Tab-separated table of N, CA and C in Angstrom:
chain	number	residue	atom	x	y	z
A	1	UNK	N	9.017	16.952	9.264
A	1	UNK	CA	9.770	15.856	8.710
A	1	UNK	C	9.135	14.516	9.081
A	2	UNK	N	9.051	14.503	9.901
A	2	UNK	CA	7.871	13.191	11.095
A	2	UNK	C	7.111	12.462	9.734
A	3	UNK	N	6.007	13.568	9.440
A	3	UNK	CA	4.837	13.449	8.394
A	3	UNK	C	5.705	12.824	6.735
A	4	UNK	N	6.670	13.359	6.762
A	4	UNK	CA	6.944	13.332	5.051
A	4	UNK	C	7.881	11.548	5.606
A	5	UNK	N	8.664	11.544	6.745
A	5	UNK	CA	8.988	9.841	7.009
A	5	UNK	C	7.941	8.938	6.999
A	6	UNK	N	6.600	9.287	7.536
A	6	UNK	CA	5.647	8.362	7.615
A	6	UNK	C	5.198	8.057	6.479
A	7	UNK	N	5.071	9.468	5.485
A	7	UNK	CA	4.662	8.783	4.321
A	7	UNK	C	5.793	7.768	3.270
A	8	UNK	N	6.494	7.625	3.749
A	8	UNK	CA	8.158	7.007	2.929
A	8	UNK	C	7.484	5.659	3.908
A	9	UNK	N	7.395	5.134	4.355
A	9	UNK	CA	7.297	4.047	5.094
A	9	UNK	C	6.228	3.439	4.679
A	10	UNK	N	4.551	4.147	5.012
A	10	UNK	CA	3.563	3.875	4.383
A	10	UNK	C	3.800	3.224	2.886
A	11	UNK	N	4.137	3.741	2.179
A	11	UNK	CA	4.415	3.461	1.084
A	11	UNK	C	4.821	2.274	0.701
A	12	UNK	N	6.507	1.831	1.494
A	12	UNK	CA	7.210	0.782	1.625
A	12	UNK	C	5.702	-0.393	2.235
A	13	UNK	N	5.320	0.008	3.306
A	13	UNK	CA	4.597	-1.241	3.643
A	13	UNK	C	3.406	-1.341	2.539
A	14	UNK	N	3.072	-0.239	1.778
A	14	UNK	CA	2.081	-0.618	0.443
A	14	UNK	C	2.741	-1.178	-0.466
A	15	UNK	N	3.835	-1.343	-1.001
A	15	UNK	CA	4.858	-1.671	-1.597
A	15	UNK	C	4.929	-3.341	-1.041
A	16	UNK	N	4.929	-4.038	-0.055
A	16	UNK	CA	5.058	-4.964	0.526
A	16	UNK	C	3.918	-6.199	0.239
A	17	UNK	N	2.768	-4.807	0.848
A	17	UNK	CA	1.117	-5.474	0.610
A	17	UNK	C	0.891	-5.465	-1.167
A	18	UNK	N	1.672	-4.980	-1.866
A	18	UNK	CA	1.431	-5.039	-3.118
A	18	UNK	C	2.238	-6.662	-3.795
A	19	UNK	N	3.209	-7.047	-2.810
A	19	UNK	CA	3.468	-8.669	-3.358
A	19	UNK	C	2.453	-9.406	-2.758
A	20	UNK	N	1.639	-9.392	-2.136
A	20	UNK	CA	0.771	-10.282	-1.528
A	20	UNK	C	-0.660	-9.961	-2.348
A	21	UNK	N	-1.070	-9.246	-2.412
A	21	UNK	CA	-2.090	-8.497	-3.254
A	21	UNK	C	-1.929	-8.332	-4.530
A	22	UNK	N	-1.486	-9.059	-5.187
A	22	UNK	CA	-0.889	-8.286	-6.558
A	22	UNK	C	-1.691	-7.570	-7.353
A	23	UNK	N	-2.725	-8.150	-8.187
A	23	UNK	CA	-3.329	-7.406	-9.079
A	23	UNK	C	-5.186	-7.017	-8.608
A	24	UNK	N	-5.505	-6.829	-7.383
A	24	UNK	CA	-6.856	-6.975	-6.647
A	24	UNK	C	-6.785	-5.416	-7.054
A	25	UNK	N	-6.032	-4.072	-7.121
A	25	UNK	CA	-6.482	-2.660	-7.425
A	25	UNK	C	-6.348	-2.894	-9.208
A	26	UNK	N	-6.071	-3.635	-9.672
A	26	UNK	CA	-6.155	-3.789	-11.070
A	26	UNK	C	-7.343	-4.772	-11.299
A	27	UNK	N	-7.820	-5.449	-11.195
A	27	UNK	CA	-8.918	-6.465	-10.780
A	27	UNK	C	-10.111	-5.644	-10.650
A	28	UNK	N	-10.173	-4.450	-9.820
A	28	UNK	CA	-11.182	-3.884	-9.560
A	28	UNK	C	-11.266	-2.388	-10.363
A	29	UNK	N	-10.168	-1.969	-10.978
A	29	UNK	CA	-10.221	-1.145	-11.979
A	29	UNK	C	-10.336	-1.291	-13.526
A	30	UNK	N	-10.155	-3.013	-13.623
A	30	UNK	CA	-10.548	-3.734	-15.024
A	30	UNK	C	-9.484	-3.006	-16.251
A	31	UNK	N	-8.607	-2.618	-15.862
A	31	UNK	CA	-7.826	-2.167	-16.935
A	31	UNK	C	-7.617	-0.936	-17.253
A	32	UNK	N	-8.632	0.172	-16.497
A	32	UNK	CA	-9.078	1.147	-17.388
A	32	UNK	C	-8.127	2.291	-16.894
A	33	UNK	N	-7.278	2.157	-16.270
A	33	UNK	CA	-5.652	3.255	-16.601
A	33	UNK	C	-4.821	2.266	-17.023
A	34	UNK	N	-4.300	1.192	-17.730
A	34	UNK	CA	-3.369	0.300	-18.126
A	34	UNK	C	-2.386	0.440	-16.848
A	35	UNK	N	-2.804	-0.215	-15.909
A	35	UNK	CA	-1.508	-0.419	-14.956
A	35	UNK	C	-1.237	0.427	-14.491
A	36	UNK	N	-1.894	1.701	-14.668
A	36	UNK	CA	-1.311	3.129	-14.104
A	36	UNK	C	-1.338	3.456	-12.645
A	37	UNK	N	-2.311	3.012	-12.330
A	37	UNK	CA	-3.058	3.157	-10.850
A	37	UNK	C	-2.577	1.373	-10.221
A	38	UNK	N	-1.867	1.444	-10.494
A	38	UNK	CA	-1.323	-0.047	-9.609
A	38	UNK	C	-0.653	0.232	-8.674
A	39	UNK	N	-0.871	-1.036	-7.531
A	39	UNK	CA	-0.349	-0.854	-5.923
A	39	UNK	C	1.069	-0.545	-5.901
A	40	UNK	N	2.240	-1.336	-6.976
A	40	UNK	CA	3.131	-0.789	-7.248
A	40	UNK	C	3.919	0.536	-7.748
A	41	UNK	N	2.764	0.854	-8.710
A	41	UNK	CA	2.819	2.579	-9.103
A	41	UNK	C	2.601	3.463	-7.877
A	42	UNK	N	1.335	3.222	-7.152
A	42	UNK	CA	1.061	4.030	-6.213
A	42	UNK	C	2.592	4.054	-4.847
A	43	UNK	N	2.922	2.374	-4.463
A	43	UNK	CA	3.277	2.488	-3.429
A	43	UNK	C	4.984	3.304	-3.869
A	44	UNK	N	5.308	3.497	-4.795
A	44	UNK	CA	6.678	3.781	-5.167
A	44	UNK	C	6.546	5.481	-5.247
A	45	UNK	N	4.897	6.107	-5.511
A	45	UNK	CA	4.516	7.440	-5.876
A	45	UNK	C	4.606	8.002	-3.964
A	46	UNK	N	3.831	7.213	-3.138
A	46	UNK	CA	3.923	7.458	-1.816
A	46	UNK	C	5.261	7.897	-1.460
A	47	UNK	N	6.107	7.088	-1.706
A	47	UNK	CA	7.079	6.962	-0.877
A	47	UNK	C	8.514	7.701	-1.058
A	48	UNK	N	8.517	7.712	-2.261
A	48	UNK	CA	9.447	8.942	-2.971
A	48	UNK	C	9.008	10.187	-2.454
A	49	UNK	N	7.544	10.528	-2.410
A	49	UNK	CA	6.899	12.039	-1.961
A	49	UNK	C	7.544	11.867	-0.744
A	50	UNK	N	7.250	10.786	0.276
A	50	UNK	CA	7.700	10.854	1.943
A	50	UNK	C	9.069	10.994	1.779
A	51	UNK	N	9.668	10.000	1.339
A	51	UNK	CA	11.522	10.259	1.179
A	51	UNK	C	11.550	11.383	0.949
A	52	UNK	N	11.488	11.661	-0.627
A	52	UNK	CA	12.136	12.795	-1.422
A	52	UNK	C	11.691	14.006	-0.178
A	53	UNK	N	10.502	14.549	0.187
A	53	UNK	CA	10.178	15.517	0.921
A	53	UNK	C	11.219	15.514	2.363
A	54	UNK	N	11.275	14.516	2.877
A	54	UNK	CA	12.339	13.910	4.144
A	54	UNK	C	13.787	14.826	3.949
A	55	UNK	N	14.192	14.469	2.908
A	55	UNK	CA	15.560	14.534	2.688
A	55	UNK	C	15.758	16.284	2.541
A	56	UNK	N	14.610	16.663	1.259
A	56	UNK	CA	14.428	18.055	1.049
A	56	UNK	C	14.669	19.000	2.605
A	57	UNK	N	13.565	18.408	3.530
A	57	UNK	CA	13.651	19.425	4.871
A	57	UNK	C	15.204	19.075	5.354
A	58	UNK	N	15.883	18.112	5.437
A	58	UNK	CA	16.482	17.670	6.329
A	58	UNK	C	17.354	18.496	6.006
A	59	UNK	N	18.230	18.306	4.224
A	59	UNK	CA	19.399	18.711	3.534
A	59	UNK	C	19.221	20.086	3.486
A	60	UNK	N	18.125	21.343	3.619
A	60	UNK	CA	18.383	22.781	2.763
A	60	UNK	C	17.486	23.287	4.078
A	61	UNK	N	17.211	24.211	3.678
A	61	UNK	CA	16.942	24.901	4.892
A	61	UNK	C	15.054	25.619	4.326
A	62	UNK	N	14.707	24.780	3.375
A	62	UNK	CA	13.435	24.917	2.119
A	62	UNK	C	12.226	24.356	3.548
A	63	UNK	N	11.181	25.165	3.429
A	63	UNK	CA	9.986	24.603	3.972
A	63	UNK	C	9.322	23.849	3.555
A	64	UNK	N	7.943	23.586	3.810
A	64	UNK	CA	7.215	22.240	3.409
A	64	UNK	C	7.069	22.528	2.303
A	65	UNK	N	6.388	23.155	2.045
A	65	UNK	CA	5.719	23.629	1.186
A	65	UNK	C	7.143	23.387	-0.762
A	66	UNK	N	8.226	23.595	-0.467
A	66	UNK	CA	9.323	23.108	-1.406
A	66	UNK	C	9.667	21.504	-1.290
A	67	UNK	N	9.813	21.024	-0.006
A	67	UNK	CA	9.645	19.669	0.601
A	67	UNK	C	8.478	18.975	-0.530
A	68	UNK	N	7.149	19.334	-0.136
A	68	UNK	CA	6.402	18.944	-0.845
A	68	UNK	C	6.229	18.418	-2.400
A	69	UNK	N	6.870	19.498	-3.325
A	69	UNK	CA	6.612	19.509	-4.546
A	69	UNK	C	7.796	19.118	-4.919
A	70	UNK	N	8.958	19.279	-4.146
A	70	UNK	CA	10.034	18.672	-5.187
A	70	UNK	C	9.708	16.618	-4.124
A	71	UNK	N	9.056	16.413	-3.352
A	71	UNK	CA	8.522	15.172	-3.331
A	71	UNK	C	7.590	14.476	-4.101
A	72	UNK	N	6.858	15.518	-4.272
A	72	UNK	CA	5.227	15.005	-5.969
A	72	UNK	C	6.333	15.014	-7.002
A	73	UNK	N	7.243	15.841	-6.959
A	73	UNK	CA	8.059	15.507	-8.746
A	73	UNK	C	8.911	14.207	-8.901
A	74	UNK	N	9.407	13.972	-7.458
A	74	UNK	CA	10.253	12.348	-7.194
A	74	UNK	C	9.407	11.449	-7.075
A	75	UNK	N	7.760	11.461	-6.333
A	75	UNK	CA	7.119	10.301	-6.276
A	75	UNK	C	6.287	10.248	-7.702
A	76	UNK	N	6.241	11.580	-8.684
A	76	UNK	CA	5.751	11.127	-9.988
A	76	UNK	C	6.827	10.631	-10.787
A	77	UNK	N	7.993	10.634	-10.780
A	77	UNK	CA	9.063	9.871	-11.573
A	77	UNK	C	9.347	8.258	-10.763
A	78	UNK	N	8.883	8.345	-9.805
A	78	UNK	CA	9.302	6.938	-9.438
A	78	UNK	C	8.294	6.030	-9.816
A	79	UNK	N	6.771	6.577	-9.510
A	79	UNK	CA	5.753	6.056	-10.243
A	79	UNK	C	5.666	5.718	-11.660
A	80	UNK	N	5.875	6.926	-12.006
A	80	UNK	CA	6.510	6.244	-13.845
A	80	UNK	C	7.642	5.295	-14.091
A	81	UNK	N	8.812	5.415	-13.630
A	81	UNK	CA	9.584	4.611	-13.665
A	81	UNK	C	8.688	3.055	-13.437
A	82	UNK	N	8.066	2.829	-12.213
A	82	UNK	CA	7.793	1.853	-11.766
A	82	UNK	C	6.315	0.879	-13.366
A	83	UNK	N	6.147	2.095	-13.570
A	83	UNK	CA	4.907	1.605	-14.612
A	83	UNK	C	5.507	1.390	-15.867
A	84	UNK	N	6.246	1.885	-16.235
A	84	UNK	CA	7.428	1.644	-18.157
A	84	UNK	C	8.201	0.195	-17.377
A	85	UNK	N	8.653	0.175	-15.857
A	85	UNK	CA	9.624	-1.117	-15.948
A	85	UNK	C	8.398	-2.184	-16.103
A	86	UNK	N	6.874	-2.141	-14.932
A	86	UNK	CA	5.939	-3.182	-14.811
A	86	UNK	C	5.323	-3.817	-16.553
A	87	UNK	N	5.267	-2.818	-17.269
A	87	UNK	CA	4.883	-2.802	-18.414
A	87	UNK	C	5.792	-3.380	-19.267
A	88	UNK	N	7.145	-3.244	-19.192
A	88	UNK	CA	8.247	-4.185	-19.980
A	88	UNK	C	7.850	-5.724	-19.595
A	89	UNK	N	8.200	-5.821	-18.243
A	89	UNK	CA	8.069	-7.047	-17.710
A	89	UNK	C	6.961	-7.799	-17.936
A	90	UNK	N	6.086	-6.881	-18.195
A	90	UNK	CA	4.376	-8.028	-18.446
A	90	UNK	C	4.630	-8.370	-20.238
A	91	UNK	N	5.016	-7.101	-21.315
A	91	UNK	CA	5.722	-7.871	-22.405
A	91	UNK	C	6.837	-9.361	-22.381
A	92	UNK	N	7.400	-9.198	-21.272
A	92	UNK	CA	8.520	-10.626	-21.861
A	92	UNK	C	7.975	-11.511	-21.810
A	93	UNK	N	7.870	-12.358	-22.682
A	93	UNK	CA	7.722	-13.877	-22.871
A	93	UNK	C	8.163	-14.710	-23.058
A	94	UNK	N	7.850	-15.931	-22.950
A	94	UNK	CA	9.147	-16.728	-22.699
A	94	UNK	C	8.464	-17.381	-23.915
A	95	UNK	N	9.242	-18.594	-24.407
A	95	UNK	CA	9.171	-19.442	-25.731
A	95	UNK	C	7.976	-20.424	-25.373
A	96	UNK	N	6.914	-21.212	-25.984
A	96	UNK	CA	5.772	-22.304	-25.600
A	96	UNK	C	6.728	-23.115	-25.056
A	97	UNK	N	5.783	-23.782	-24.198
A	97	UNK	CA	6.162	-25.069	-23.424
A	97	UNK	C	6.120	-25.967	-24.588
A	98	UNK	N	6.879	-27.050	-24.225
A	98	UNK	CA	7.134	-28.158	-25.288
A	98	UNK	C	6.113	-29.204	-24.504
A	99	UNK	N	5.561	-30.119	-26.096
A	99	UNK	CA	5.042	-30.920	-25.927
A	99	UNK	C	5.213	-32.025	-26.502
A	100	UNK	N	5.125	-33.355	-25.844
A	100	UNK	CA	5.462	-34.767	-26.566
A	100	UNK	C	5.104	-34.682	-28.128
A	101	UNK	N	4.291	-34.062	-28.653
A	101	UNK	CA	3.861	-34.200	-30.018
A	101	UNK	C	5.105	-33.476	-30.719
A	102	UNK	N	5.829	-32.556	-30.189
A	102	UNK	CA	6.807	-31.980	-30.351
A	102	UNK	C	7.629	-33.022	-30.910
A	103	UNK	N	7.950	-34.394	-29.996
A	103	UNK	CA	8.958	-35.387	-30.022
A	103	UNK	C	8.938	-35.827	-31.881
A	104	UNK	N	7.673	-35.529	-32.469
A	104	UNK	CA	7.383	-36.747	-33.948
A	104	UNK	C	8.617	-35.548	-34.704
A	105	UNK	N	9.528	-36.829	-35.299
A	105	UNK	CA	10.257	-36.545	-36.559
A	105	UNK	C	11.607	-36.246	-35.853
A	106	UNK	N	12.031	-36.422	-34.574
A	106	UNK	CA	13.199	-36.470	-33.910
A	106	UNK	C	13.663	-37.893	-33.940
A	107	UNK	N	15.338	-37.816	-33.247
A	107	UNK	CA	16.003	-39.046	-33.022
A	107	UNK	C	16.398	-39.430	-31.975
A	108	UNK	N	16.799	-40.557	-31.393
A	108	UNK	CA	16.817	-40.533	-29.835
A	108	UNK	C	18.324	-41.896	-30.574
A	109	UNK	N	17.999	-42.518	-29.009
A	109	UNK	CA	19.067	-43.744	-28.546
A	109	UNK	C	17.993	-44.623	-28.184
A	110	UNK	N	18.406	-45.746	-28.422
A	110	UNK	CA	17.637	-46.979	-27.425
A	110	UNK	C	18.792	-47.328	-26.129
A	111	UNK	N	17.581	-47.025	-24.840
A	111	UNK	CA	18.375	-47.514	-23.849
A	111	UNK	C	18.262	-48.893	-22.801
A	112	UNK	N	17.347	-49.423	-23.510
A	112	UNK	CA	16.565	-50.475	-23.099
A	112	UNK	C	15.826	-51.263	-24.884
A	113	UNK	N	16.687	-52.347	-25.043
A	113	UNK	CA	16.529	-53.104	-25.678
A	113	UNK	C	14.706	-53.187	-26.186
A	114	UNK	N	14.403	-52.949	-27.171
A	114	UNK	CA	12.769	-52.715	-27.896
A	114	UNK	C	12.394	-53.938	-28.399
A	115	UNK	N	11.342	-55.395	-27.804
A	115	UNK	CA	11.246	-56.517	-28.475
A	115	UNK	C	9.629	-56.067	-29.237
A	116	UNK	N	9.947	-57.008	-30.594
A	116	UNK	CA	8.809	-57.002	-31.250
A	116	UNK	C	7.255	-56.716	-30.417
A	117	UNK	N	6.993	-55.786	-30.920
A	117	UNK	CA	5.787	-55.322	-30.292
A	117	UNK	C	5.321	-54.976	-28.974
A	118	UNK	N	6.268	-54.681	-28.807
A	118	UNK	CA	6.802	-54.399	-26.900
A	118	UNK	C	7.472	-53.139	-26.589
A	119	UNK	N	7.656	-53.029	-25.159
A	119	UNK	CA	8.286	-51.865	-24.977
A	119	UNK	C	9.032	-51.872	-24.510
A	120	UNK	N	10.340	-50.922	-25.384
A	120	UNK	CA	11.789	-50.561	-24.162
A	120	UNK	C	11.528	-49.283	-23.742
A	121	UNK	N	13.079	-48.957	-23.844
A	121	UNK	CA	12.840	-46.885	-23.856
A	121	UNK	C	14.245	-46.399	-24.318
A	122	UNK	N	13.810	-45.370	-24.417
A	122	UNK	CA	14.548	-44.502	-26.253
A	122	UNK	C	14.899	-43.388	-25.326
A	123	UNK	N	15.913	-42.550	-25.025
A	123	UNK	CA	16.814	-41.585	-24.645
A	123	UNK	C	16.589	-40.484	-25.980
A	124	UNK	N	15.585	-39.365	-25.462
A	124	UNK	CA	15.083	-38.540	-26.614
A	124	UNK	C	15.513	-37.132	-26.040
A	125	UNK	N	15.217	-35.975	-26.740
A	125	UNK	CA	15.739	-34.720	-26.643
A	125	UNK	C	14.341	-33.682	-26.492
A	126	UNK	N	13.936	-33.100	-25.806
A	126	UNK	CA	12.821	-32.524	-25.981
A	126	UNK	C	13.183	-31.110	-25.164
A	127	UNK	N	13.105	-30.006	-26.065
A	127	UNK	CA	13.867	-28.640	-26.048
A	127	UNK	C	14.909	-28.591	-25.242
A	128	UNK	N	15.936	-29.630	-25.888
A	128	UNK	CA	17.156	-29.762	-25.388
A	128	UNK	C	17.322	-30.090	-23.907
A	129	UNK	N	16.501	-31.029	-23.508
A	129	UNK	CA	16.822	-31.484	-22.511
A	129	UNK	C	16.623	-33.098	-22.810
A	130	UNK	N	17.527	-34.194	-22.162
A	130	UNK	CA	17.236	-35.477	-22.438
A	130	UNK	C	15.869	-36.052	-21.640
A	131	UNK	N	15.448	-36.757	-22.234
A	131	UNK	CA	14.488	-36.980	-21.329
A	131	UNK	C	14.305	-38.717	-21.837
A	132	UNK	N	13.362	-39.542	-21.108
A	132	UNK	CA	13.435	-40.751	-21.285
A	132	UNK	C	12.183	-41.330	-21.138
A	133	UNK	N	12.070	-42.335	-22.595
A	133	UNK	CA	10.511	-42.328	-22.912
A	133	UNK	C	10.201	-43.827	-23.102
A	134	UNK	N	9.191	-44.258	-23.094
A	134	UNK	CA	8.932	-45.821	-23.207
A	134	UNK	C	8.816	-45.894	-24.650
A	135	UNK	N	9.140	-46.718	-25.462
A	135	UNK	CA	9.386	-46.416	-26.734
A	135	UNK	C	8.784	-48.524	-27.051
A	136	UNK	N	8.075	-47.905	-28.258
A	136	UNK	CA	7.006	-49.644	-28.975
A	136	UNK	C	8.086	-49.558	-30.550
A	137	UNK	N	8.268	-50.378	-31.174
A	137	UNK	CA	8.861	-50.650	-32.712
A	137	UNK	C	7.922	-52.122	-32.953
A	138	UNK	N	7.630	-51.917	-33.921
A	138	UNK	CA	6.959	-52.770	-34.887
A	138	UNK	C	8.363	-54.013	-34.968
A	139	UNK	N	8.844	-53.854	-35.161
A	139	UNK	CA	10.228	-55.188	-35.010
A	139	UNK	C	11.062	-54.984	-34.243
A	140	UNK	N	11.670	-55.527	-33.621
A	140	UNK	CA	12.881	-55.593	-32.632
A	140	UNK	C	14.111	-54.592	-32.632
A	141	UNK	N	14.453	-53.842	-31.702
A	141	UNK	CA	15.570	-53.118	-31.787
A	141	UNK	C	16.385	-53.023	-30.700
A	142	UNK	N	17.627	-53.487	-30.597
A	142	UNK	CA	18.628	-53.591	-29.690
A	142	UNK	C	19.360	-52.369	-29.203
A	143	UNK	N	19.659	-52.203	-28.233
A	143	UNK	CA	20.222	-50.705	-27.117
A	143	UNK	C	21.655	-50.778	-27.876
A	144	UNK	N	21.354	-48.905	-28.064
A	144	UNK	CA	22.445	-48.371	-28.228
A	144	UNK	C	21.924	-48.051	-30.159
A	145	UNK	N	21.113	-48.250	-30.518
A	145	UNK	CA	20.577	-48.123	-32.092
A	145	UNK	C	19.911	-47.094	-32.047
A	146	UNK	N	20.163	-46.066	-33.074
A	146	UNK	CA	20.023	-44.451	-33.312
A	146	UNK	C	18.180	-45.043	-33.674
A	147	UNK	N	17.067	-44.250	-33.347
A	147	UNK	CA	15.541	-44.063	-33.687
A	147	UNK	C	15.367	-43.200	-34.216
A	148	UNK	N	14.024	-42.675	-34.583
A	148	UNK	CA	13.141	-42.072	-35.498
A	148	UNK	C	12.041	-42.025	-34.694
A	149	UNK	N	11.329	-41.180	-34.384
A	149	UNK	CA	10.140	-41.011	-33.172
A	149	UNK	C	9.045	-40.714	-34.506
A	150	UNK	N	8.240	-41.531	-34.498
A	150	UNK	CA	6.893	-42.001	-35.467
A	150	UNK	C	6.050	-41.509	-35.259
A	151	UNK	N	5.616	-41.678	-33.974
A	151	UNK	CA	4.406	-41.035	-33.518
A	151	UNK	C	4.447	-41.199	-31.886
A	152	UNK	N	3.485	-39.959	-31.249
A	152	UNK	CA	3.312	-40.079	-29.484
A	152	UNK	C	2.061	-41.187	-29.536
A	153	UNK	N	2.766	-42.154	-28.698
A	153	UNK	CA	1.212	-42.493	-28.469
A	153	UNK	C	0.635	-42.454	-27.027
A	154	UNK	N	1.225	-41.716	-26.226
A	154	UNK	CA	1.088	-41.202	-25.104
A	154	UNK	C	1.671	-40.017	-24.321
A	155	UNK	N	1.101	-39.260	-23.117
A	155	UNK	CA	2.695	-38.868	-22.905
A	155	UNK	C	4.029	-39.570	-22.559
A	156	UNK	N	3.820	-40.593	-22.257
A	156	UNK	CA	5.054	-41.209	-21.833
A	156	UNK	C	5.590	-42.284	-22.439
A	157	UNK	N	5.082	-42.372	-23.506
A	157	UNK	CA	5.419	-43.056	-24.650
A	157	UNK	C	5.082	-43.233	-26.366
A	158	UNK	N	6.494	-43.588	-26.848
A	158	UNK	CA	6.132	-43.418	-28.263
A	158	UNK	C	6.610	-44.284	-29.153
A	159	UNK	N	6.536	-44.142	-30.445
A	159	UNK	CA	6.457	-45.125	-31.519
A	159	UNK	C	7.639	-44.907	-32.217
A	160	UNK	N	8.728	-45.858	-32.652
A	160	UNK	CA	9.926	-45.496	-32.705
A	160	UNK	C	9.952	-46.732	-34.281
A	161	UNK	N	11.481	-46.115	-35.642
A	161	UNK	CA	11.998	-47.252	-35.701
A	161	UNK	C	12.868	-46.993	-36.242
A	162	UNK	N	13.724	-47.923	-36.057
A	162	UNK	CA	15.336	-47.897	-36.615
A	162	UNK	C	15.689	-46.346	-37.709
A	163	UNK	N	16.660	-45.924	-37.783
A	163	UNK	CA	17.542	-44.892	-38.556
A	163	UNK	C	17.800	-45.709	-40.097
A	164	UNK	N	17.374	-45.535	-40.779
A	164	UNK	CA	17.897	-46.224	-41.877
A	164	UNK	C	19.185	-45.313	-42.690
A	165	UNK	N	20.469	-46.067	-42.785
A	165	UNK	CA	21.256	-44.965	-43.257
A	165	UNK	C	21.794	-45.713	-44.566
């Protein structure tokens, strides 16, 4: 039993060294089992064999030798398990980052009064979050007047003018 705990532990601490290490046994295998042979696959395949075998001697009265194989059948399902969940997770993606160019053809607020050819700043929306931008108008526009975002002409600022309604 000693042997089948050590390997349940081993495992766990490969399991450990596998957040610090992440992809260096994938790095050096270049792809060529898709994730199969990863520190995570492996350390979850270890350690189920050490558990699962652990529990086998402890609970029945089965020798190693049953210990053993019903541990390769728990550390090959945990290994798989571990490779269909790693493999979901490397599919999710999240939506592109937003970018100021994003901002052209939106509407904001003026929150700071805009003088001819000068700059205030315009209270704008950029993937739904407010955000607050230095904003130029070709003519004058007073705070609290709905905009039209024209063009970026920076990141941190842009070209605005009045809502015509």
């Amino acid at each position: 039993m000693t042997f089948f705990l050590g390997l349940g532990i081993a495992g766990i601490v490969l399991l450990a060294l596998s957040l610090i290490f992440g992809g260096v046994l994938e790095g050096l295998l270049d792809g060529f089992f898709d994730g199969l042979l990863s520190l995570p696959v492996i350390a979850g395949f270890i350690s189920m064999l050490g558990f699962g075998g652990a529990i086998v001697l402890g609970a029945t009265s089965a020798g190693p030798v049953v210990a053993t194989v019903i541990g390769v059948g728990a550390g090959v399902a945990a290994g798989w398990l571990t490779w269909k969940l790693s493999k979901a997770l490397m599919r999710d993606q999240t939506s592109t980052t937003p970018r100021g160019g994003d901002l052209v053809g939106t509407s904001g607020t003026v929150v700071t009064a805009i003088p001819a050819d000068g700059y205030g700043e315009v209270l704008l929306r950029l993937a739904g979050q407010p955000v607050k931008y230095a904003a130029k108008s070709p003519a004058p526009v007073v705070r609290g007047t709905e905009v039209w975002v024209e063009a970026e002409l920076s990141t941190t600022s842009v070209s605005v003018r009045p809502v015509e309604r």
